[in-house]
Amino acid sequence: MKKLPQISEAEYEVMKIVWKHAPINTNQITEMLTQTTAWSPKTIQTLIKRLVTKGVLSYEKQSRVFVYTPLVAEKEYIGQESRSFLARYYDGDITAMLSAYIEDDQLSASEIDALRSLLAKGRADRRQ
């Protein structure tokens, strides 16, 4: 698996919009982010340019606007970040991470039930 570029929290906010609405133009991205952040349009354009430079976004000029599409799938990026978090804080031990969440009451009963279902499904899938 290829190593994806690091993106900042602010860049991630831009990517969430692009992943959800791609293809999407600069004006649409700016309009959505100015509704949820205090960022200026210039700041948003800078973030978009950084993402293009990092190879996470591609663009195409259509008439007088730039239209963006992601070069990295959201699931792929989140998977990498999850593995990085797990390695950094729990030495790659997912059991230790889940134990910490359960012991600190950070997981609700419904979240624990959902994890049980996922584990059961994973076990069944591996038997096939």
Tab-separated table of N, CA, C and O in Angstrom:
chain	number	residue	atom	x	y	z
A	1	MET	N	0.842	-1.181	0.000
A	1	MET	CA	0.000	0.000	0.000
A	1	MET	C	0.885	1.241	0.000
A	1	MET	O	1.843	1.335	0.749
A	2	LYS	N	0.543	2.192	-0.857
A	2	LYS	CA	1.343	3.413	-0.941
A	2	LYS	C	1.082	4.316	0.258
A	2	LYS	O	0.005	4.328	0.830
A	3	LYS	N	2.098	5.055	0.648
A	3	LYS	CA	1.975	6.015	1.747
A	3	LYS	C	1.342	7.279	1.200
A	3	LYS	O	1.812	7.851	0.228
A	4	LEU	N	0.263	7.683	1.822
A	4	LEU	CA	-0.443	8.885	1.398
A	4	LEU	C	0.162	10.108	2.074
A	4	LEU	O	0.704	10.004	3.169
A	5	PRO	N	0.058	11.278	1.437
A	5	PRO	CA	0.614	12.488	2.053
A	5	PRO	C	-0.129	12.869	3.330
A	5	PRO	O	-1.321	12.592	3.470
A	6	GLN	N	0.596	13.485	4.251
A	6	GLN	CA	-0.029	14.030	5.469
A	6	GLN	C	-0.845	15.239	5.075
A	6	GLN	O	-0.384	16.060	4.279
A	7	ILE	N	-2.037	15.344	5.626
A	7	ILE	CA	-2.805	16.563	5.425
A	7	ILE	C	-3.218	17.105	6.784
A	7	ILE	O	-3.427	16.352	7.730
A	8	SER	N	-3.295	18.417	6.855
A	8	SER	CA	-3.636	19.080	8.114
A	8	SER	C	-5.125	18.931	8.396
A	8	SER	O	-5.905	18.526	7.532
A	9	GLU	N	-5.521	19.312	9.616
A	9	GLU	CA	-6.949	19.283	9.982
A	9	GLU	C	-7.751	20.187	9.059
A	9	GLU	O	-8.855	19.845	8.635
A	10	ALA	N	-7.217	21.358	8.737
A	10	ALA	CA	-7.913	22.292	7.849
A	10	ALA	C	-8.046	21.706	6.445
A	10	ALA	O	-9.115	21.780	5.824
A	11	GLU	N	-6.975	21.102	5.951
A	11	GLU	CA	-7.022	20.475	4.633
A	11	GLU	C	-8.023	19.318	4.628
A	11	GLU	O	-8.732	19.101	3.638
A	12	TYR	N	-8.102	18.607	5.739
A	12	TYR	CA	-9.056	17.507	5.855
A	12	TYR	C	-10.496	18.021	5.738
A	12	TYR	O	-11.350	17.370	5.129
A	13	GLU	N	-10.770	19.196	6.286
A	13	GLU	CA	-12.112	19.780	6.170
A	13	GLU	C	-12.464	20.045	4.700
A	13	GLU	O	-13.597	19.821	4.285
A	14	VAL	N	-11.489	20.505	3.940
A	14	VAL	CA	-11.698	20.711	2.503
A	14	VAL	C	-11.960	19.367	1.835
A	14	VAL	O	-12.899	19.223	1.034
A	15	MET	N	-11.150	18.373	2.174
A	15	MET	CA	-11.293	17.055	1.547
A	15	MET	C	-12.655	16.431	1.845
A	15	MET	O	-13.231	15.775	0.973
A	16	LYS	N	-13.178	16.627	3.042
A	16	LYS	CA	-14.497	16.067	3.358
A	16	LYS	C	-15.552	16.611	2.397
A	16	LYS	O	-16.419	15.865	1.946
A	17	ILE	N	-15.460	17.887	2.074
A	17	ILE	CA	-16.391	18.500	1.125
A	17	ILE	C	-16.186	17.895	-0.267
A	17	ILE	O	-17.139	17.528	-0.949
A	18	VAL	N	-14.941	17.792	-0.692
A	18	VAL	CA	-14.646	17.269	-2.030
A	18	VAL	C	-15.081	15.807	-2.128
A	18	VAL	O	-15.712	15.413	-3.125
A	19	TRP	N	-14.766	14.991	-1.129
A	19	TRP	CA	-15.178	13.591	-1.167
A	19	TRP	C	-16.698	13.458	-1.287
A	19	TRP	O	-17.189	12.612	-2.007
A	20	LYS	N	-17.385	14.298	-0.607
A	20	LYS	CA	-18.853	14.195	-0.594
A	20	LYS	C	-19.496	14.726	-1.874
A	20	LYS	O	-20.513	14.204	-2.314
A	21	HIS	N	-18.902	15.755	-2.498
A	21	HIS	CA	-19.577	16.450	-3.595
A	21	HIS	C	-18.856	16.409	-4.941
A	21	HIS	O	-19.322	17.038	-5.892
A	22	ALA	N	-17.743	15.728	-5.039
A	22	ALA	CA	-16.958	15.735	-6.286
A	22	ALA	C	-17.764	15.198	-7.463
A	22	ALA	O	-18.587	14.302	-7.278
A	23	PRO	N	-17.516	15.749	-8.647
A	23	PRO	CA	-16.653	16.896	-8.937
A	23	PRO	C	-17.287	18.185	-8.427
A	23	PRO	O	-18.501	18.354	-8.495
A	24	ILE	N	-16.444	19.073	-7.928
A	24	ILE	CA	-16.926	20.300	-7.301
A	24	ILE	C	-15.973	21.439	-7.642
A	24	ILE	O	-14.757	21.239	-7.705
A	25	ASN	N	-16.544	22.627	-7.860
A	25	ASN	CA	-15.682	23.748	-8.247
A	25	ASN	C	-15.284	24.600	-7.038
A	25	ASN	O	-15.830	24.452	-5.947
A	26	THR	N	-14.339	25.481	-7.282
A	26	THR	CA	-13.799	26.344	-6.225
A	26	THR	C	-14.890	27.137	-5.518
A	26	THR	O	-14.906	27.222	-4.286
A	27	ASN	N	-15.795	27.706	-6.284
A	27	ASN	CA	-16.854	28.519	-5.688
A	27	ASN	C	-17.751	27.694	-4.761
A	27	ASN	O	-18.150	28.168	-3.693
A	28	GLN	N	-18.066	26.474	-5.163
A	28	GLN	CA	-18.914	25.616	-4.336
A	28	GLN	C	-18.199	25.230	-3.041
A	28	GLN	O	-18.798	25.241	-1.962
A	29	ILE	N	-16.920	24.879	-3.146
A	29	ILE	CA	-16.139	24.537	-1.950
A	29	ILE	C	-16.108	25.738	-1.002
A	29	ILE	O	-16.358	25.605	0.199
A	30	THR	N	-15.815	26.906	-1.559
A	30	THR	CA	-15.726	28.128	-0.756
A	30	THR	C	-17.061	28.433	-0.083
A	30	THR	O	-17.104	28.731	1.115
A	31	GLU	N	-18.137	28.326	-0.825
A	31	GLU	CA	-19.456	28.610	-0.264
A	31	GLU	C	-19.778	27.679	0.911
A	31	GLU	O	-20.243	28.120	1.956
A	32	MET	N	-19.488	26.405	0.750
A	32	MET	CA	-19.784	25.439	1.819
A	32	MET	C	-18.922	25.692	3.055
A	32	MET	O	-19.414	25.618	4.182
A	33	LEU	N	-17.635	25.967	2.845
A	33	LEU	CA	-16.740	26.149	3.991
A	33	LEU	C	-16.943	27.485	4.703
A	33	LEU	O	-16.731	27.559	5.909
A	34	THR	N	-17.353	28.513	3.996
A	34	THR	CA	-17.590	29.783	4.681
A	34	THR	C	-18.841	29.714	5.556
A	34	THR	O	-18.998	30.526	6.468
A	35	GLN	N	-19.698	28.733	5.300
A	35	GLN	CA	-20.879	28.543	6.145
A	35	GLN	C	-20.551	27.820	7.453
A	35	GLN	O	-21.256	27.966	8.435
A	36	THR	N	-19.476	27.038	7.448
A	36	THR	CA	-19.154	26.228	8.624
A	36	THR	C	-17.859	26.634	9.320
A	36	THR	O	-17.535	26.091	10.372
A	37	THR	N	-17.099	27.533	8.707
A	37	THR	CA	-15.836	27.993	9.303
A	37	THR	C	-15.777	29.517	9.250
A	37	THR	O	-16.616	30.146	8.612
A	38	ALA	N	-14.758	30.068	9.870
A	38	ALA	CA	-14.536	31.522	9.805
A	38	ALA	C	-13.460	31.852	8.775
A	38	ALA	O	-12.906	32.949	8.774
A	39	TRP	N	-13.157	30.907	7.899
A	39	TRP	CA	-12.098	31.102	6.918
A	39	TRP	C	-12.518	32.040	5.811
A	39	TRP	O	-13.656	32.026	5.354
A	40	SER	N	-11.557	32.807	5.341
A	40	SER	CA	-11.795	33.688	4.198
A	40	SER	C	-11.694	32.854	2.912
A	40	SER	O	-11.049	31.797	2.901
A	41	PRO	N	-12.277	33.343	1.830
A	41	PRO	CA	-12.132	32.639	0.552
A	41	PRO	C	-10.659	32.447	0.158
A	41	PRO	O	-10.297	31.413	-0.394
A	42	LYS	N	-9.823	33.419	0.463
A	42	LYS	CA	-8.390	33.314	0.142
A	42	LYS	C	-7.740	32.144	0.901
A	42	LYS	O	-6.945	31.394	0.340
A	43	THR	N	-8.098	31.980	2.175
A	43	THR	CA	-7.574	30.859	2.972
A	43	THR	C	-8.008	29.534	2.360
A	43	THR	O	-7.209	28.597	2.233
A	44	ILE	N	-9.254	29.444	1.962
A	44	ILE	CA	-9.788	28.212	1.369
A	44	ILE	C	-9.057	27.905	0.064
A	44	ILE	O	-8.669	26.754	-0.180
A	45	GLN	N	-8.821	28.912	-0.746
A	45	GLN	CA	-8.088	28.705	-2.000
A	45	GLN	C	-6.664	28.221	-1.730
A	45	GLN	O	-6.141	27.367	-2.451
A	46	THR	N	-6.048	28.750	-0.691
A	46	THR	CA	-4.697	28.305	-0.314
A	46	THR	C	-4.715	26.831	0.089
A	46	THR	O	-3.835	26.056	-0.311
A	47	LEU	N	-5.713	26.430	0.866
A	47	LEU	CA	-5.828	25.034	1.287
A	47	LEU	C	-6.012	24.116	0.078
A	47	LEU	O	-5.401	23.044	-0.013
A	48	ILE	N	-6.847	24.547	-0.864
A	48	ILE	CA	-7.073	23.759	-2.082
A	48	ILE	C	-5.770	23.608	-2.860
A	48	ILE	O	-5.423	22.509	-3.305
A	49	LYS	N	-5.021	24.708	-3.009
A	49	LYS	CA	-3.746	24.660	-3.732
A	49	LYS	C	-2.767	23.703	-3.066
A	49	LYS	O	-2.045	22.954	-3.736
A	50	ARG	N	-2.729	23.709	-1.734
A	50	ARG	CA	-1.842	22.789	-1.007
A	50	ARG	C	-2.212	21.336	-1.305
A	50	ARG	O	-1.341	20.479	-1.468
A	51	LEU	N	-3.508	21.054	-1.326
A	51	LEU	CA	-3.966	19.684	-1.584
A	51	LEU	C	-3.622	19.241	-3.000
A	51	LEU	O	-3.279	18.075	-3.219
A	52	VAL	N	-3.674	20.158	-3.946
A	52	VAL	CA	-3.263	19.842	-5.320
A	52	VAL	C	-1.766	19.555	-5.347
A	52	VAL	O	-1.312	18.567	-5.930
A	53	THR	N	-0.974	20.405	-4.678
A	53	THR	CA	0.481	20.232	-4.628
A	53	THR	C	0.857	18.899	-3.982
A	53	THR	O	1.797	18.233	-4.423
A	54	LYS	N	0.114	18.491	-2.971
A	54	LYS	CA	0.387	17.225	-2.281
A	54	LYS	C	-0.081	16.008	-3.073
A	54	LYS	O	0.188	14.879	-2.683
A	55	GLY	N	-0.790	16.251	-4.171
A	55	GLY	CA	-1.236	15.138	-5.006
A	55	GLY	C	-2.496	14.452	-4.495
A	55	GLY	O	-2.771	13.311	-4.858
A	56	VAL	N	-3.250	15.145	-3.670
A	56	VAL	CA	-4.478	14.580	-3.115
A	56	VAL	C	-5.688	14.975	-3.954
A	56	VAL	O	-6.681	14.262	-4.010
A	57	LEU	N	-5.593	16.131	-4.613
A	57	LEU	CA	-6.664	16.631	-5.483
A	57	LEU	C	-6.131	16.837	-6.894
A	57	LEU	O	-4.968	17.197	-7.078
A	58	SER	N	-7.018	16.633	-7.854
A	58	SER	CA	-6.698	17.035	-9.220
A	58	SER	C	-7.740	18.059	-9.640
A	58	SER	O	-8.802	18.162	-9.021
A	59	TYR	N	-7.425	18.811	-10.673
A	59	TYR	CA	-8.382	19.808	-11.135
A	59	TYR	C	-8.397	19.859	-12.649
A	59	TYR	O	-7.475	19.410	-13.326
A	60	GLU	N	-9.484	20.404	-13.126
A	60	GLU	CA	-9.668	20.608	-14.552
A	60	GLU	C	-10.322	21.986	-14.704
A	60	GLU	O	-11.253	22.303	-13.956
A	61	LYS	N	-9.833	22.766	-15.637
A	61	LYS	CA	-10.432	24.077	-15.850
A	61	LYS	C	-11.605	23.918	-16.811
A	61	LYS	O	-11.460	23.395	-17.904
A	62	GLN	N	-12.779	24.343	-16.351
A	62	GLN	CA	-13.979	24.307	-17.172
A	62	GLN	C	-14.493	25.736	-17.282
A	62	GLN	O	-14.913	26.318	-16.280
A	63	SER	N	-14.432	26.277	-18.465
A	63	SER	CA	-14.738	27.689	-18.693
A	63	SER	C	-13.825	28.534	-17.816
A	63	SER	O	-12.622	28.482	-17.960
A	64	ARG	N	-14.422	29.244	-16.858
A	64	ARG	CA	-13.598	30.116	-16.007
A	64	ARG	C	-13.464	29.596	-14.581
A	64	ARG	O	-13.031	30.329	-13.696
A	65	VAL	N	-13.842	28.353	-14.341
A	65	VAL	CA	-13.739	27.802	-12.979
A	65	VAL	C	-12.911	26.522	-12.974
A	65	VAL	O	-12.819	25.822	-13.987
A	66	PHE	N	-12.331	26.242	-11.829
A	66	PHE	CA	-11.592	25.004	-11.639
A	66	PHE	C	-12.502	24.000	-10.948
A	66	PHE	O	-13.160	24.330	-9.952
A	67	VAL	N	-12.524	22.781	-11.474
A	67	VAL	CA	-13.347	21.716	-10.916
A	67	VAL	C	-12.399	20.659	-10.352
A	67	VAL	O	-11.478	20.203	-11.032
A	68	TYR	N	-12.650	20.275	-9.091
A	68	TYR	CA	-11.743	19.383	-8.360
A	68	TYR	C	-12.340	17.998	-8.164
A	68	TYR	O	-13.538	17.848	-7.931
A	69	THR	N	-11.456	17.014	-8.230
A	69	THR	CA	-11.816	15.635	-7.902
A	69	THR	C	-10.699	15.057	-7.029
A	69	THR	O	-9.531	15.414	-7.190
A	70	PRO	N	-11.057	14.169	-6.115
A	70	PRO	CA	-10.027	13.581	-5.243
A	70	PRO	C	-9.194	12.539	-5.982
A	70	PRO	O	-9.705	11.816	-6.840
A	71	LEU	N	-7.925	12.482	-5.659
A	71	LEU	CA	-7.028	11.448	-6.182
A	71	LEU	C	-6.834	10.343	-5.152
A	71	LEU	O	-6.235	9.312	-5.452
A	72	VAL	N	-7.314	10.577	-3.942
A	72	VAL	CA	-7.223	9.611	-2.844
A	72	VAL	C	-8.638	9.361	-2.346
A	72	VAL	O	-9.390	10.302	-2.106
A	73	ALA	N	-8.986	8.094	-2.201
A	73	ALA	CA	-10.314	7.744	-1.692
A	73	ALA	C	-10.391	8.036	-0.194
A	73	ALA	O	-9.409	7.862	0.534
A	74	GLU	N	-11.549	8.474	0.246
A	74	GLU	CA	-11.746	8.789	1.661
A	74	GLU	C	-11.454	7.570	2.540
A	74	GLU	O	-10.756	7.673	3.552
A	75	LYS	N	-11.946	6.420	2.143
A	75	LYS	CA	-11.745	5.192	2.924
A	75	LYS	C	-10.253	4.862	3.043
A	75	LYS	O	-9.780	4.461	4.102
A	76	GLU	N	-9.517	5.057	1.961
A	76	GLU	CA	-8.071	4.795	1.960
A	76	GLU	C	-7.347	5.734	2.922
A	76	GLU	O	-6.489	5.318	3.703
A	77	TYR	N	-7.703	7.017	2.889
A	77	TYR	CA	-7.056	7.993	3.762
A	77	TYR	C	-7.376	7.728	5.231
A	77	TYR	O	-6.491	7.714	6.077
A	78	ILE	N	-8.640	7.485	5.535
A	78	ILE	CA	-9.044	7.232	6.916
A	78	ILE	C	-8.388	5.954	7.433
A	78	ILE	O	-7.953	5.895	8.583
A	79	GLY	N	-8.286	4.950	6.583
A	79	GLY	CA	-7.609	3.712	6.976
A	79	GLY	C	-6.162	3.953	7.355
A	79	GLY	O	-5.670	3.444	8.365
A	80	GLN	N	-5.464	4.768	6.555
A	80	GLN	CA	-4.064	5.082	6.865
A	80	GLN	C	-3.959	5.846	8.179
A	80	GLN	O	-3.106	5.558	9.011
A	81	GLU	N	-4.835	6.822	8.359
A	81	GLU	CA	-4.794	7.618	9.587
A	81	GLU	C	-5.107	6.756	10.807
A	81	GLU	O	-4.496	6.928	11.864
A	82	SER	N	-6.035	5.826	10.677
A	82	SER	CA	-6.386	4.935	11.783
A	82	SER	C	-5.203	4.057	12.167
A	82	SER	O	-4.895	3.886	13.344
A	83	ARG	N	-4.530	3.502	11.151
A	83	ARG	CA	-3.352	2.669	11.425
A	83	ARG	C	-2.239	3.486	12.068
A	83	ARG	O	-1.561	3.028	12.987
A	84	SER	N	-2.067	4.728	11.614
A	84	SER	CA	-1.046	5.606	12.173
A	84	SER	C	-1.348	5.921	13.640
A	84	SER	O	-0.459	5.877	14.496
A	85	PHE	N	-2.596	6.235	13.944
A	85	PHE	CA	-3.030	6.523	15.311
A	85	PHE	C	-2.789	5.308	16.208
A	85	PHE	O	-2.235	5.416	17.304
A	86	LEU	N	-3.190	4.153	15.719
A	86	LEU	CA	-3.042	2.914	16.479
A	86	LEU	C	-1.565	2.625	16.761
A	86	LEU	O	-1.195	2.279	17.880
A	87	ALA	N	-0.728	2.805	15.758
A	87	ALA	CA	0.704	2.557	15.931
A	87	ALA	C	1.326	3.559	16.903
A	87	ALA	O	2.126	3.193	17.763
A	88	ARG	N	0.930	4.825	16.779
A	88	ARG	CA	1.540	5.876	17.596
A	88	ARG	C	1.161	5.753	19.069
A	88	ARG	O	1.992	5.903	19.951
A	89	TYR	N	-0.117	5.525	19.350
A	89	TYR	CA	-0.576	5.597	20.732
A	89	TYR	C	-0.748	4.252	21.424
A	89	TYR	O	-0.785	4.187	22.636
A	90	TYR	N	-0.861	3.192	20.652
A	90	TYR	CA	-1.109	1.880	21.266
A	90	TYR	C	-0.155	0.808	20.762
A	90	TYR	O	-0.459	-0.374	20.850
A	91	ASP	N	0.984	1.196	20.231
A	91	ASP	CA	1.982	0.265	19.703
A	91	ASP	C	1.371	-0.763	18.758
A	91	ASP	O	1.778	-1.922	18.736
A	92	GLY	N	0.349	-0.343	18.007
A	92	GLY	CA	-0.273	-1.229	17.026
A	92	GLY	C	-1.229	-2.244	17.619
A	92	GLY	O	-1.742	-3.096	16.908
A	93	ASP	N	-1.485	-2.152	18.910
A	93	ASP	CA	-2.332	-3.130	19.594
A	93	ASP	C	-3.774	-2.614	19.694
A	93	ASP	O	-4.108	-1.820	20.566
A	94	ILE	N	-4.619	-3.109	18.811
A	94	ILE	CA	-6.008	-2.647	18.789
A	94	ILE	C	-6.756	-3.069	20.048
A	94	ILE	O	-7.652	-2.363	20.514
A	95	THR	N	-6.371	-4.199	20.637
A	95	THR	CA	-7.015	-4.642	21.872
A	95	THR	C	-6.770	-3.629	22.991
A	95	THR	O	-7.678	-3.302	23.751
A	96	ALA	N	-5.552	-3.115	23.076
A	96	ALA	CA	-5.230	-2.106	24.090
A	96	ALA	C	-6.048	-0.838	23.864
A	96	ALA	O	-6.548	-0.238	24.821
A	97	MET	N	-6.202	-0.443	22.606
A	97	MET	CA	-6.981	0.750	22.309
A	97	MET	C	-8.443	0.556	22.716
A	97	MET	O	-9.017	1.400	23.409
A	98	LEU	N	-9.038	-0.547	22.318
A	98	LEU	CA	-10.440	-0.785	22.652
A	98	LEU	C	-10.631	-0.915	24.156
A	98	LEU	O	-11.621	-0.416	24.704
A	99	SER	N	-9.692	-1.560	24.833
A	99	SER	CA	-9.774	-1.675	26.289
A	99	SER	C	-9.772	-0.298	26.943
A	99	SER	O	-10.554	-0.038	27.857
A	100	ALA	N	-8.907	0.587	26.447
A	100	ALA	CA	-8.844	1.942	27.004
A	100	ALA	C	-10.164	2.675	26.793
A	100	ALA	O	-10.670	3.341	27.700
A	101	TYR	N	-10.739	2.529	25.614
A	101	TYR	CA	-12.022	3.185	25.339
A	101	TYR	C	-13.130	2.618	26.225
A	101	TYR	O	-13.954	3.364	26.763
A	102	ILE	N	-13.158	1.311	26.396
A	102	ILE	CA	-14.207	0.681	27.204
A	102	ILE	C	-14.040	1.050	28.679
A	102	ILE	O	-15.008	1.428	29.347
A	103	GLU	N	-12.809	0.985	29.170
A	103	GLU	CA	-12.560	1.294	30.581
A	103	GLU	C	-12.863	2.748	30.913
A	103	GLU	O	-13.259	3.063	32.034
A	104	ASP	N	-12.685	3.633	29.969
A	104	ASP	CA	-12.962	5.054	30.203
A	104	ASP	C	-14.394	5.433	29.858
A	104	ASP	O	-14.729	6.616	29.780
A	105	ASP	N	-15.234	4.424	29.641
A	105	ASP	CA	-16.647	4.648	29.286
A	105	ASP	C	-16.807	5.558	28.073
A	105	ASP	O	-17.718	6.380	28.014
A	106	GLN	N	-15.912	5.411	27.109
A	106	GLN	CA	-16.001	6.223	25.900
A	106	GLN	C	-16.819	5.538	24.811
A	106	GLN	O	-17.071	6.124	23.770
A	107	LEU	N	-17.216	4.281	25.051
A	107	LEU	CA	-18.052	3.564	24.090
A	107	LEU	C	-19.405	3.294	24.720
A	107	LEU	O	-19.495	2.806	25.841
A	108	SER	N	-20.449	3.600	23.971
A	108	SER	CA	-21.804	3.333	24.459
A	108	SER	C	-22.122	1.848	24.278
A	108	SER	O	-21.409	1.122	23.576
A	109	ALA	N	-23.202	1.420	24.886
A	109	ALA	CA	-23.633	0.022	24.756
A	109	ALA	C	-23.901	-0.307	23.286
A	109	ALA	O	-23.530	-1.395	22.806
A	110	SER	N	-24.490	0.626	22.546
A	110	SER	CA	-24.775	0.353	21.131
A	110	SER	C	-23.486	0.264	20.310
A	110	SER	O	-23.395	-0.539	19.382
A	111	GLU	N	-22.478	1.063	20.656
A	111	GLU	CA	-21.189	0.977	19.955
A	111	GLU	C	-20.505	-0.361	20.252
A	111	GLU	O	-19.924	-0.979	19.361
A	112	ILE	N	-20.593	-0.815	21.485
A	112	ILE	CA	-20.009	-2.115	21.846
A	112	ILE	C	-20.733	-3.230	21.099
A	112	ILE	O	-20.096	-4.150	20.566
A	113	ASP	N	-22.068	-3.145	21.017
A	113	ASP	CA	-22.834	-4.148	20.256
A	113	ASP	C	-22.432	-4.137	18.781
A	113	ASP	O	-22.295	-5.197	18.161
A	114	ALA	N	-22.228	-2.949	18.218
A	114	ALA	CA	-21.810	-2.847	16.818
A	114	ALA	C	-20.433	-3.477	16.623
A	114	ALA	O	-20.197	-4.178	15.628
A	115	LEU	N	-19.527	-3.265	17.577
A	115	LEU	CA	-18.200	-3.893	17.496
A	115	LEU	C	-18.305	-5.416	17.582
A	115	LEU	O	-17.616	-6.129	16.851
A	116	ARG	N	-19.174	-5.896	18.450
A	116	ARG	CA	-19.380	-7.356	18.540
A	116	ARG	C	-19.841	-7.913	17.195
A	116	ARG	O	-19.367	-8.956	16.752
A	117	SER	N	-20.763	-7.215	16.556
A	117	SER	CA	-21.265	-7.658	15.249
A	117	SER	C	-20.149	-7.665	14.206
A	117	SER	O	-20.035	-8.601	13.416
A	118	LEU	N	-19.337	-6.611	14.206
A	118	LEU	CA	-18.219	-6.553	13.264
A	118	LEU	C	-17.223	-7.691	13.496
A	118	LEU	O	-16.733	-8.306	12.550
A	119	LEU	N	-16.932	-7.957	14.760
A	119	LEU	CA	-15.998	-9.046	15.081
A	119	LEU	C	-16.561	-10.398	14.655
A	119	LEU	O	-15.843	-11.235	14.099
A	120	ALA	N	-17.843	-10.612	14.891
A	120	ALA	CA	-18.480	-11.866	14.494
A	120	ALA	C	-18.455	-12.008	12.970
A	120	ALA	O	-18.161	-13.078	12.442
A	121	LYS	N	-18.733	-10.919	12.271
A	121	LYS	CA	-18.711	-10.949	10.799
A	121	LYS	C	-17.299	-11.223	10.304
A	121	LYS	O	-17.093	-12.026	9.401
A	122	GLY	N	-16.315	-10.575	10.909
A	122	GLY	CA	-14.924	-10.793	10.520
A	122	GLY	C	-14.492	-12.238	10.732
A	122	GLY	O	-13.806	-12.830	9.905
A	123	ARG	N	-14.912	-12.796	11.835
A	123	ARG	CA	-14.581	-14.199	12.124
A	123	ARG	C	-15.244	-15.104	11.095
A	123	ARG	O	-14.615	-16.030	10.589
A	124	ALA	N	-16.505	-14.859	10.773
A	124	ALA	CA	-17.226	-15.675	9.792
A	124	ALA	C	-16.598	-15.539	8.398
A	124	ALA	O	-16.457	-16.525	7.684
A	125	ASP	N	-16.212	-14.325	8.028
A	125	ASP	CA	-15.585	-14.099	6.715
A	125	ASP	C	-14.259	-14.837	6.590
A	125	ASP	O	-13.914	-15.338	5.519
A	126	ARG	N	-13.504	-14.919	7.664
A	126	ARG	CA	-12.193	-15.594	7.625
A	126	ARG	C	-12.340	-17.115	7.530
A	126	ARG	O	-11.446	-17.783	7.048
A	127	ARG	N	-13.450	-17.627	8.005
A	127	ARG	CA	-13.673	-19.084	7.934
A	127	ARG	C	-14.009	-19.525	6.524
A	127	ARG	O	-13.842	-20.690	6.186
A	128	GLN	N	-14.470	-18.597	5.714
A	128	GLN	CA	-14.906	-18.969	4.351
A	128	GLN	C	-13.745	-19.138	3.418
A	128	GLN	O	-12.728	-18.730	3.425
